[in-house]
Structure formats: structure tokens, C-alpha cells
mmCIF file of C-alpha atoms and ligand atoms in Angstrom:
data_model
loop_
_atom_site.group_PDB
_atom_site.id
_atom_site.type_symbol
_atom_site.label_atom_id
_atom_site.label_comp_id
_atom_site.label_asym_id
_atom_site.label_seq_id
_atom_site.Cartn_x
_atom_site.Cartn_y
_atom_site.Cartn_z
ATOM 1 C CA MET M 13 -3.166 -30.586 -67.353
ATOM 2 C CA ASN M 14 -4.687 -28.756 -64.446
ATOM 3 C CA MET M 15 -3.506 -29.071 -60.901
ATOM 4 C CA LEU M 16 -6.018 -28.698 -58.156
ATOM 5 C CA ILE M 17 -6.037 -29.540 -54.472
ATOM 6 C CA ASP M 18 -9.170 -30.329 -52.528
ATOM 7 C CA SER M 19 -8.206 -28.676 -49.238
ATOM 8 C CA HIS M 20 -11.200 -29.991 -47.295
ATOM 9 C CA ALA M 21 -12.766 -33.397 -47.859
ATOM 10 C CA HIS M 22 -14.323 -36.089 -45.686
ATOM 11 C CA ILE M 23 -13.745 -39.114 -47.904
ATOM 12 C CA GLN M 24 -12.989 -41.228 -44.825
ATOM 13 C CA LEU M 25 -16.742 -41.414 -44.135
ATOM 14 C CA ASP M 26 -18.880 -44.526 -44.692
ATOM 15 C CA ARG M 27 -20.601 -42.820 -47.585
ATOM 16 C CA PHE M 28 -17.457 -43.421 -49.642
ATOM 17 C CA ASP M 29 -16.807 -47.011 -48.576
ATOM 18 C CA ALA M 30 -18.527 -48.583 -51.564
ATOM 19 C CA ASP M 31 -16.659 -46.652 -54.273
ATOM 20 C CA ARG M 32 -13.705 -44.825 -52.717
ATOM 21 C CA GLU M 33 -11.244 -46.066 -55.345
ATOM 22 C CA ALA M 34 -13.489 -44.842 -58.148
ATOM 23 C CA VAL M 35 -13.862 -41.504 -56.353
ATOM 24 C CA LEU M 36 -10.078 -41.154 -56.248
ATOM 25 C CA GLU M 37 -9.800 -42.081 -59.921
ATOM 26 C CA ARG M 38 -12.326 -39.430 -60.873
ATOM 27 C CA ALA M 39 -10.410 -36.926 -58.749
ATOM 28 C CA GLN M 40 -7.224 -37.773 -60.631
ATOM 29 C CA GLU M 41 -9.017 -37.401 -63.979
ATOM 30 C CA ALA M 42 -10.278 -33.982 -62.870
ATOM 31 C CA GLY M 43 -6.702 -32.873 -62.148
ATOM 32 C CA VAL M 44 -6.872 -33.165 -58.362
ATOM 33 C CA HIS M 45 -3.369 -34.060 -57.221
ATOM 34 C CA ALA M 46 -3.859 -33.811 -53.457
ATOM 35 C CA ILE M 47 -6.702 -34.135 -50.974
ATOM 36 C CA LEU M 48 -6.682 -32.999 -47.370
ATOM 37 C CA VAL M 49 -8.957 -35.362 -45.450
ATOM 38 C CA ILE M 50 -10.403 -33.564 -42.465
ATOM 39 C CA GLY M 51 -11.137 -35.197 -39.114
ATOM 40 C CA PHE M 52 -13.894 -33.819 -36.939
ATOM 41 C CA ASP M 53 -13.783 -36.174 -33.957
ATOM 42 C CA LEU M 54 -11.477 -38.968 -32.766
ATOM 43 C CA GLU M 55 -12.924 -41.634 -35.023
ATOM 44 C CA THR M 56 -12.884 -39.580 -38.235
ATOM 45 C CA SER M 57 -9.405 -38.254 -37.405
ATOM 46 C CA ARG M 58 -8.053 -41.774 -37.045
ATOM 47 C CA ARG M 59 -9.759 -42.819 -40.255
ATOM 48 C CA ALA M 60 -8.292 -39.812 -42.079
ATOM 49 C CA ILE M 61 -4.793 -40.903 -41.054
ATOM 50 C CA ALA M 62 -5.492 -44.523 -42.016
ATOM 51 C CA LEU M 63 -6.582 -43.364 -45.466
ATOM 52 C CA ALA M 64 -3.462 -41.225 -45.879
ATOM 53 C CA GLU M 65 -1.309 -44.212 -44.928
ATOM 54 C CA LYS M 66 -3.111 -46.547 -47.275
ATOM 55 C CA HIS M 67 -2.691 -44.199 -50.227
ATOM 56 C CA GLU M 68 0.911 -43.194 -49.694
ATOM 57 C CA ARG M 69 2.070 -42.078 -53.114
ATOM 58 C CA GLN M 70 5.571 -42.534 -54.379
ATOM 59 C CA ILE M 71 6.867 -39.481 -56.159
ATOM 60 C CA SER M 72 10.178 -39.472 -57.948
ATOM 61 C CA ALA M 73 12.411 -36.483 -57.274
ATOM 62 C CA THR M 74 12.150 -35.453 -60.942
ATOM 63 C CA ASN M 75 8.369 -35.530 -60.914
ATOM 64 C CA LYS M 76 8.327 -33.531 -57.719
ATOM 65 C CA LYS M 77 10.719 -30.926 -59.051
ATOM 66 C CA ASN M 78 8.718 -30.527 -62.260
ATOM 67 C CA LYS M 79 5.398 -30.778 -60.426
ATOM 68 C CA ARG M 80 4.274 -33.549 -62.736
ATOM 69 C CA TRP M 81 1.429 -35.334 -61.057
ATOM 70 C CA GLU M 82 -0.494 -36.379 -64.171
ATOM 71 C CA ASN M 83 -0.224 -40.105 -63.951
ATOM 72 C CA LEU M 84 -0.392 -40.304 -60.212
ATOM 73 C CA PRO M 85 -3.378 -40.753 -57.929
ATOM 74 C CA PRO M 86 -3.986 -37.848 -55.549
ATOM 75 C CA GLN M 87 -1.704 -37.535 -52.546
ATOM 76 C CA ILE M 88 -3.763 -37.869 -49.397
ATOM 77 C CA TYR M 89 -3.091 -35.901 -46.235
ATOM 78 C CA ALA M 90 -5.002 -35.755 -42.965
ATOM 79 C CA THR M 91 -6.011 -33.401 -40.183
ATOM 80 C CA VAL M 92 -7.122 -34.242 -36.656
ATOM 81 C CA GLY M 93 -9.533 -32.264 -34.530
ATOM 82 C CA MET M 94 -12.873 -31.895 -32.807
ATOM 83 C CA HIS M 95 -15.798 -30.179 -34.484
ATOM 84 C CA PRO M 96 -17.745 -27.697 -32.334
ATOM 85 C CA HIS M 97 -20.768 -30.022 -32.560
ATOM 86 C CA ASP M 98 -18.859 -32.515 -30.409
ATOM 87 C CA ALA M 99 -17.038 -29.971 -28.249
ATOM 88 C CA LYS M 100 -18.509 -31.580 -25.148
ATOM 89 C CA ASP M 101 -16.426 -34.716 -25.856
ATOM 90 C CA LEU M 102 -13.087 -32.880 -25.721
ATOM 91 C CA ASP M 103 -11.442 -33.729 -22.398
ATOM 92 C CA ASP M 104 -7.822 -34.035 -21.210
ATOM 93 C CA GLU M 105 -7.553 -37.555 -22.510
ATOM 94 C CA THR M 106 -8.840 -36.605 -25.965
ATOM 95 C CA ILE M 107 -6.344 -33.744 -26.185
ATOM 96 C CA CYS M 108 -3.547 -36.209 -25.387
ATOM 97 C CA ILE M 109 -4.755 -38.535 -28.126
ATOM 98 C CA PHE M 110 -4.941 -35.681 -30.650
ATOM 99 C CA ARG M 111 -1.403 -34.659 -29.671
ATOM 100 C CA ASP M 112 -0.188 -38.189 -30.436
ATOM 101 C CA LEU M 113 -2.152 -38.448 -33.689
ATOM 102 C CA ALA M 114 -0.830 -35.064 -34.833
ATOM 103 C CA ALA M 115 2.729 -36.407 -34.719
ATOM 104 C CA HIS M 116 1.949 -38.579 -37.752
ATOM 105 C CA PRO M 117 3.884 -37.310 -40.801
ATOM 106 C CA LYS M 118 0.738 -37.154 -42.969
ATOM 107 C CA VAL M 119 -1.082 -34.886 -40.508
ATOM 108 C CA LEU M 120 -0.755 -31.344 -41.816
ATOM 109 C CA ALA M 121 -3.070 -29.415 -39.503
ATOM 110 C CA LEU M 122 -5.442 -29.448 -36.568
ATOM 111 C CA GLY M 123 -9.181 -29.149 -37.085
ATOM 112 C CA GLU M 124 -11.761 -28.756 -38.096
ATOM 113 C CA MET M 125 -12.395 -26.686 -35.002
ATOM 114 C CA GLY M 126 -14.316 -23.511 -34.328
ATOM 115 C CA LEU M 127 -17.797 -22.383 -33.388
ATOM 116 C CA ASP M 128 -21.193 -23.357 -34.764
ATOM 117 C CA TYR M 129 -24.016 -21.101 -33.636
ATOM 118 C CA TYR M 130 -26.429 -22.406 -36.247
ATOM 119 C CA ARG M 131 -27.049 -25.847 -34.845
ATOM 120 C CA ASN M 132 -25.644 -25.334 -31.322
ATOM 121 C CA LEU M 133 -25.200 -29.067 -30.774
ATOM 122 C CA SER M 134 -22.842 -28.248 -27.892
ATOM 123 C CA PRO M 135 -23.508 -25.262 -25.595
ATOM 124 C CA ARG M 136 -21.616 -22.139 -26.693
ATOM 125 C CA PRO M 137 -19.330 -21.847 -23.617
ATOM 126 C CA ILE M 138 -18.316 -25.493 -24.131
ATOM 127 C CA GLN M 139 -17.658 -24.837 -27.815
ATOM 128 C CA LYS M 140 -15.420 -21.895 -26.918
ATOM 129 C CA GLU M 141 -13.483 -23.912 -24.380
ATOM 130 C CA ALA M 142 -12.894 -26.748 -26.851
ATOM 131 C CA PHE M 143 -11.818 -24.234 -29.496
ATOM 132 C CA GLU M 144 -9.335 -22.557 -27.116
ATOM 133 C CA ARG M 145 -7.872 -25.889 -26.040
ATOM 134 C CA GLN M 146 -7.277 -26.913 -29.643
ATOM 135 C CA LEU M 147 -5.734 -23.523 -30.359
ATOM 136 C CA ASP M 148 -3.380 -24.103 -27.417
ATOM 137 C CA LEU M 149 -2.433 -27.432 -28.984
ATOM 138 C CA ALA M 150 -1.890 -25.809 -32.383
ATOM 139 C CA GLU M 151 0.460 -23.282 -30.793
ATOM 140 C CA GLU M 152 2.276 -25.995 -28.885
ATOM 141 C CA LEU M 153 2.745 -28.135 -32.007
ATOM 142 C CA ALA M 154 3.172 -25.177 -34.394
ATOM 143 C CA LEU M 155 0.546 -26.637 -36.724
ATOM 144 C CA PRO M 156 -1.872 -24.649 -38.903
ATOM 145 C CA ILE M 157 -5.585 -24.926 -38.175
ATOM 146 C CA VAL M 158 -8.789 -25.471 -40.125
ATOM 147 C CA ILE M 159 -11.611 -23.253 -38.885
ATOM 148 C CA HIS M 160 -15.266 -24.242 -39.016
ATOM 149 C CA ASN M 161 -17.669 -21.343 -38.621
ATOM 150 C CA ARG M 162 -21.401 -21.018 -38.740
ATOM 151 C CA GLU M 163 -22.846 -17.685 -37.806
ATOM 152 C CA ALA M 164 -20.012 -17.156 -35.354
ATOM 153 C CA TYR M 165 -17.378 -14.925 -36.980
ATOM 154 C CA HIS M 166 -18.159 -12.257 -34.369
ATOM 155 C CA ASP M 167 -16.763 -14.600 -31.711
ATOM 156 C CA ILE M 168 -14.172 -16.487 -33.776
ATOM 157 C CA LEU M 169 -12.320 -13.408 -35.012
ATOM 158 C CA PRO M 170 -11.643 -11.909 -31.525
ATOM 159 C CA ILE M 171 -10.449 -15.319 -30.283
ATOM 160 C CA LEU M 172 -8.007 -15.516 -33.195
ATOM 161 C CA ARG M 173 -7.023 -11.867 -32.806
ATOM 162 C CA ALA M 174 -5.936 -12.579 -29.228
ATOM 163 C CA ARG M 175 -3.496 -15.119 -30.713
ATOM 164 C CA ARG M 176 -2.386 -13.022 -33.641
ATOM 165 C CA GLY M 177 0.954 -14.200 -34.992
ATOM 166 C CA LYS M 178 0.744 -17.424 -32.989
ATOM 167 C CA VAL M 179 -1.815 -19.367 -35.024
ATOM 168 C CA ARG M 180 -2.425 -19.545 -38.756
ATOM 169 C CA GLY M 181 -4.729 -21.506 -40.953
ATOM 170 C CA VAL M 182 -7.711 -21.450 -43.255
ATOM 171 C CA MET M 183 -11.265 -20.196 -42.903
ATOM 172 C CA HIS M 184 -12.866 -23.332 -44.287
ATOM 173 C CA CYS M 185 -16.006 -22.931 -46.407
ATOM 174 C CA PHE M 186 -15.816 -19.181 -46.042
ATOM 175 C CA SER M 187 -19.287 -17.715 -45.740
ATOM 176 C CA GLY M 188 -18.623 -14.145 -44.671
ATOM 177 C CA ASP M 189 -18.611 -10.921 -46.652
ATOM 178 C CA VAL M 190 -15.690 -8.883 -47.980
ATOM 179 C CA GLU M 191 -15.281 -7.082 -44.643
ATOM 180 C CA ILE M 192 -14.934 -10.352 -42.713
ATOM 181 C CA MET M 193 -12.579 -11.564 -45.431
ATOM 182 C CA HIS M 194 -10.326 -8.554 -44.788
ATOM 183 C CA GLN M 195 -10.398 -9.170 -41.046
ATOM 184 C CA SER M 196 -9.456 -12.814 -41.631
ATOM 185 C CA LEU M 197 -6.636 -11.851 -44.001
ATOM 186 C CA ALA M 198 -5.310 -9.374 -41.437
ATOM 187 C CA LEU M 199 -4.907 -12.308 -39.046
ATOM 188 C CA GLY M 200 -2.911 -14.192 -41.677
ATOM 189 C CA PHE M 201 -5.700 -16.619 -42.537
ATOM 190 C CA TYR M 202 -6.373 -18.136 -45.934
ATOM 191 C CA ILE M 203 -9.857 -18.169 -47.439
ATOM 192 C CA GLY M 204 -11.261 -21.587 -48.377
ATOM 193 C CA ILE M 205 -13.984 -21.412 -51.011
ATOM 194 C CA GLY M 206 -16.213 -24.366 -51.816
ATOM 195 C CA GLY M 207 -19.293 -25.420 -53.767
ATOM 196 C CA PRO M 208 -21.635 -22.660 -52.503
ATOM 197 C CA VAL M 209 -19.816 -20.159 -54.762
ATOM 198 C CA THR M 210 -21.494 -21.925 -57.704
ATOM 199 C CA TYR M 211 -25.008 -21.458 -56.303
ATOM 200 C CA ARG M 212 -27.234 -18.881 -57.894
ATOM 201 C CA LYS M 213 -28.002 -17.034 -54.683
ATOM 202 C CA SER M 214 -24.479 -16.462 -53.449
ATOM 203 C CA ALA M 215 -23.686 -12.919 -54.551
ATOM 204 C CA ALA M 216 -21.740 -12.083 -51.364
ATOM 205 C CA LEU M 217 -19.525 -15.148 -51.653
ATOM 206 C CA GLN M 218 -18.969 -14.512 -55.364
ATOM 207 C CA GLU M 219 -17.853 -10.999 -54.453
ATOM 208 C CA VAL M 220 -15.364 -12.510 -52.001
ATOM 209 C CA ALA M 221 -14.161 -14.943 -54.694
ATOM 210 C CA ARG M 222 -13.487 -11.985 -56.990
ATOM 211 C CA LYS M 223 -11.670 -9.936 -54.363
ATOM 212 C CA VAL M 224 -9.681 -12.435 -52.322
ATOM 213 C CA PRO M 225 -5.963 -11.817 -52.951
ATOM 214 C CA ALA M 226 -4.271 -14.349 -55.228
ATOM 215 C CA ASP M 227 -1.962 -15.420 -52.408
ATOM 216 C CA ALA M 228 -4.766 -16.203 -49.932
ATOM 217 C CA LEU M 229 -7.213 -18.427 -51.840
ATOM 218 C CA VAL M 230 -7.631 -22.175 -51.492
ATOM 219 C CA VAL M 231 -10.416 -24.344 -52.904
ATOM 220 C CA GLU M 232 -12.289 -27.213 -51.310
ATOM 221 C CA THR M 233 -15.322 -29.469 -51.567
ATOM 222 C CA ASP M 234 -16.311 -30.281 -47.949
ATOM 223 C CA CYS M 235 -17.566 -33.493 -49.544
ATOM 224 C CA PRO M 236 -19.895 -35.368 -49.131
ATOM 225 C CA TRP M 237 -21.689 -32.066 -48.437
ATOM 226 C CA LEU M 238 -22.056 -28.756 -50.295
ATOM 227 C CA THR M 239 -22.139 -30.203 -53.803
ATOM 228 C CA PRO M 240 -21.606 -27.616 -56.563
ATOM 229 C CA GLN M 241 -24.626 -26.517 -58.573
ATOM 230 C CA PHE M 242 -24.084 -28.888 -61.530
ATOM 231 C CA GLN M 243 -24.567 -31.946 -59.292
ATOM 232 C CA ARG M 244 -26.543 -30.330 -56.494
ATOM 233 C CA GLY M 245 -28.644 -32.804 -54.516
ATOM 234 C CA ARG M 246 -26.126 -35.616 -55.041
ATOM 235 C CA ARG M 247 -23.140 -36.641 -52.963
ATOM 236 C CA ASN M 248 -20.168 -34.307 -53.360
ATOM 237 C CA GLU M 249 -16.671 -35.684 -54.090
ATOM 238 C CA PRO M 250 -13.143 -34.304 -54.613
ATOM 239 C CA ALA M 251 -13.386 -34.265 -58.442
ATOM 240 C CA TYR M 252 -16.074 -31.584 -58.144
ATOM 241 C CA VAL M 253 -13.581 -29.108 -56.712
ATOM 242 C CA ARG M 254 -12.930 -28.443 -60.362
ATOM 243 C CA ALA M 255 -16.414 -26.934 -60.812
ATOM 244 C CA THR M 256 -15.710 -24.564 -57.928
ATOM 245 C CA ALA M 257 -12.317 -23.635 -59.377
ATOM 246 C CA GLU M 258 -13.906 -23.046 -62.799
ATOM 247 C CA LYS M 259 -16.508 -20.756 -61.281
ATOM 248 C CA ILE M 260 -13.842 -18.732 -59.458
ATOM 249 C CA ALA M 261 -11.771 -18.543 -62.649
ATOM 250 C CA GLU M 262 -14.816 -17.182 -64.483
ATOM 251 C CA LEU M 263 -15.540 -14.651 -61.713
ATOM 252 C CA ARG M 264 -11.935 -13.411 -61.759
ATOM 253 C CA GLY M 265 -11.615 -13.497 -65.537
ATOM 254 C CA ILE M 266 -8.587 -15.782 -65.482
ATOM 255 C CA SER M 267 -7.884 -19.344 -66.591
ATOM 256 C CA LEU M 268 -8.560 -22.505 -64.632
ATOM 257 C CA GLU M 269 -4.837 -23.267 -64.929
ATOM 258 C CA LYS M 270 -4.041 -20.027 -63.141
ATOM 259 C CA ILE M 271 -6.471 -20.847 -60.323
ATOM 260 C CA GLY M 272 -4.830 -24.266 -60.053
ATOM 261 C CA GLU M 273 -1.357 -22.737 -59.783
ATOM 262 C CA MET M 274 -2.416 -20.124 -57.230
ATOM 263 C CA THR M 275 -4.349 -22.448 -54.983
ATOM 264 C CA THR M 276 -1.738 -25.207 -55.117
ATOM 265 C CA ARG M 277 1.007 -22.747 -54.169
ATOM 266 C CA ASN M 278 -1.124 -21.359 -51.338
ATOM 267 C CA PHE M 279 -1.957 -24.821 -50.025
ATOM 268 C CA GLU M 280 1.715 -25.749 -50.030
ATOM 269 C CA GLU M 281 2.706 -22.520 -48.308
ATOM 270 C CA LEU M 282 0.127 -22.960 -45.582
ATOM 271 C CA PHE M 283 0.269 -26.681 -44.945
ATOM 272 C CA ILE M 284 3.465 -28.180 -46.350
ATOM 273 C CA THR M 285 6.349 -25.743 -46.085
ATOM 274 C CA PRO M 286 5.905 -23.636 -42.955
HETATM 275 NI NI1 NI C 5 -15.864 -30.181 -43.084
#
């Protein structure tokens, strides 16, 4: 049985309301034993926590020790944070609310946060301010972070470099080249690879998937978006993280089981056992 973790999913959204239980069953059948549900504003952060509470999974000590998750639905965890699109909504009060929400035992990280220079839905200086404030909170709470980037690594990397050793986390849906991968690794960040690695025109990302060190890779869906090639055009869901993991296994010339072991260990090292 494979073990996979979807390290970035948005199954708290309305688009999953009609069939969320079936989605979780398919995830379990695909070998997904944990899902990190990512908030991107107050509402989706609260809903991520509510979902994690609702699906609290009981694990016996023996099962945990032997890492036997087969007959169990996926464990659900949450993050809380403000996406750069909504950076303009991050004020003192919102930071206080995020601080309170982050105290919940199922909250493993802050984010997604970062910079988005593709859509620029908030002005760039406002995006940077919101990013810095959430980084301050991550330092204060000693929580890892989930970074959203679009066409902004040239600004994100220096901001993280200025906090080297003080913040850690994952470059979610990594879209840079091998050079940016090395710069991210040097800052202690993990590389999150999702559905785009299965697309035909993604040579640079496939190169990253081949070269990323075994101790720095995590896999994700970013569902409902970024559906892997085999279902492209349809809604993405956590079960499809398996297609991404299979593609990476093929690119690296190793088994899916090995990818599952690596990425589960990395997820646990980053988010569960700091
Ligand atoms: Ni996302």
C-alpha cells in the first residue's frame, strides 16, 4: 500500500460540498493518508480548521508506530493565512484572529502567503507588507509557512533571505527553475510539486522534479485547481496527488512507494515534528 500526503489542498471550498465524503474516500483508496487543507483568507482558514475538527481520526498507538494507515480515512490538518490577492484585507485585527486560530492543535502552518505579480489583485507594496506581517507572526509562533508565488521569486527570495534561519516552510506549487530551487533549498525551504509536472510543456519543472534532493520534496494537488494531465479540465482532488507522485517516480527512475516514503517523511519533518 502506498502512502501519500497531499500537502496543499482546498477541499474546504464550496466546490466540494456536494461530494466531500466521496472525495475523501477516493483519496483513501489512492493511498492518501493525510491532507493539509490550506486557508487563504479568514473564511477559508476557519473552514479548514472546521474540516480538520470534523474529520479527527483516531489512530491506535500500534498503527501509528507501524505507520499503518490503510483502513483509515485521511488525517486532515489545516493552515491559516492570507493570500496575496487579499493582502489589502490584512489589518491588525485580522492578524490577531490568525494568531488565535493558529493556536488550534490541527493548524500546522501559516499561509498560504507570498507575492502574486501575475494577477496583482492587491498592489505590490500592500502584498509585501502583508507578507512581512505574516512572516513576523510565523516567527513569533515558530510555525512553518506555505509560500504562494507567481512571477515573484525575485522579491520573495530576498525577503526570506533576510529572515534566514528564522522561518522555514514550503515553496508551494514550485514553478521556478533549478537555480531558484537551489536558492530555496539554501534557505531551508522544501519544494512542493503539483499537477503541472504532468503537463507536456513543463520541461523546466520536470528537471526540478528530477534534481530536487530526496529530503526536500513534498507533493500536492492545490485542488480544485491544477488538475494533472490525465483529468485536465476537470476539478482536481486529493486522490490525484498520486498521478503527480507517479510522474515524479518515473522522472527519477524510482518506485511510487519510495516517493511516498520520502514525501511523507519530509512532510512530517517540516510540519509535524519541528
Ligand atoms: Ni493554494
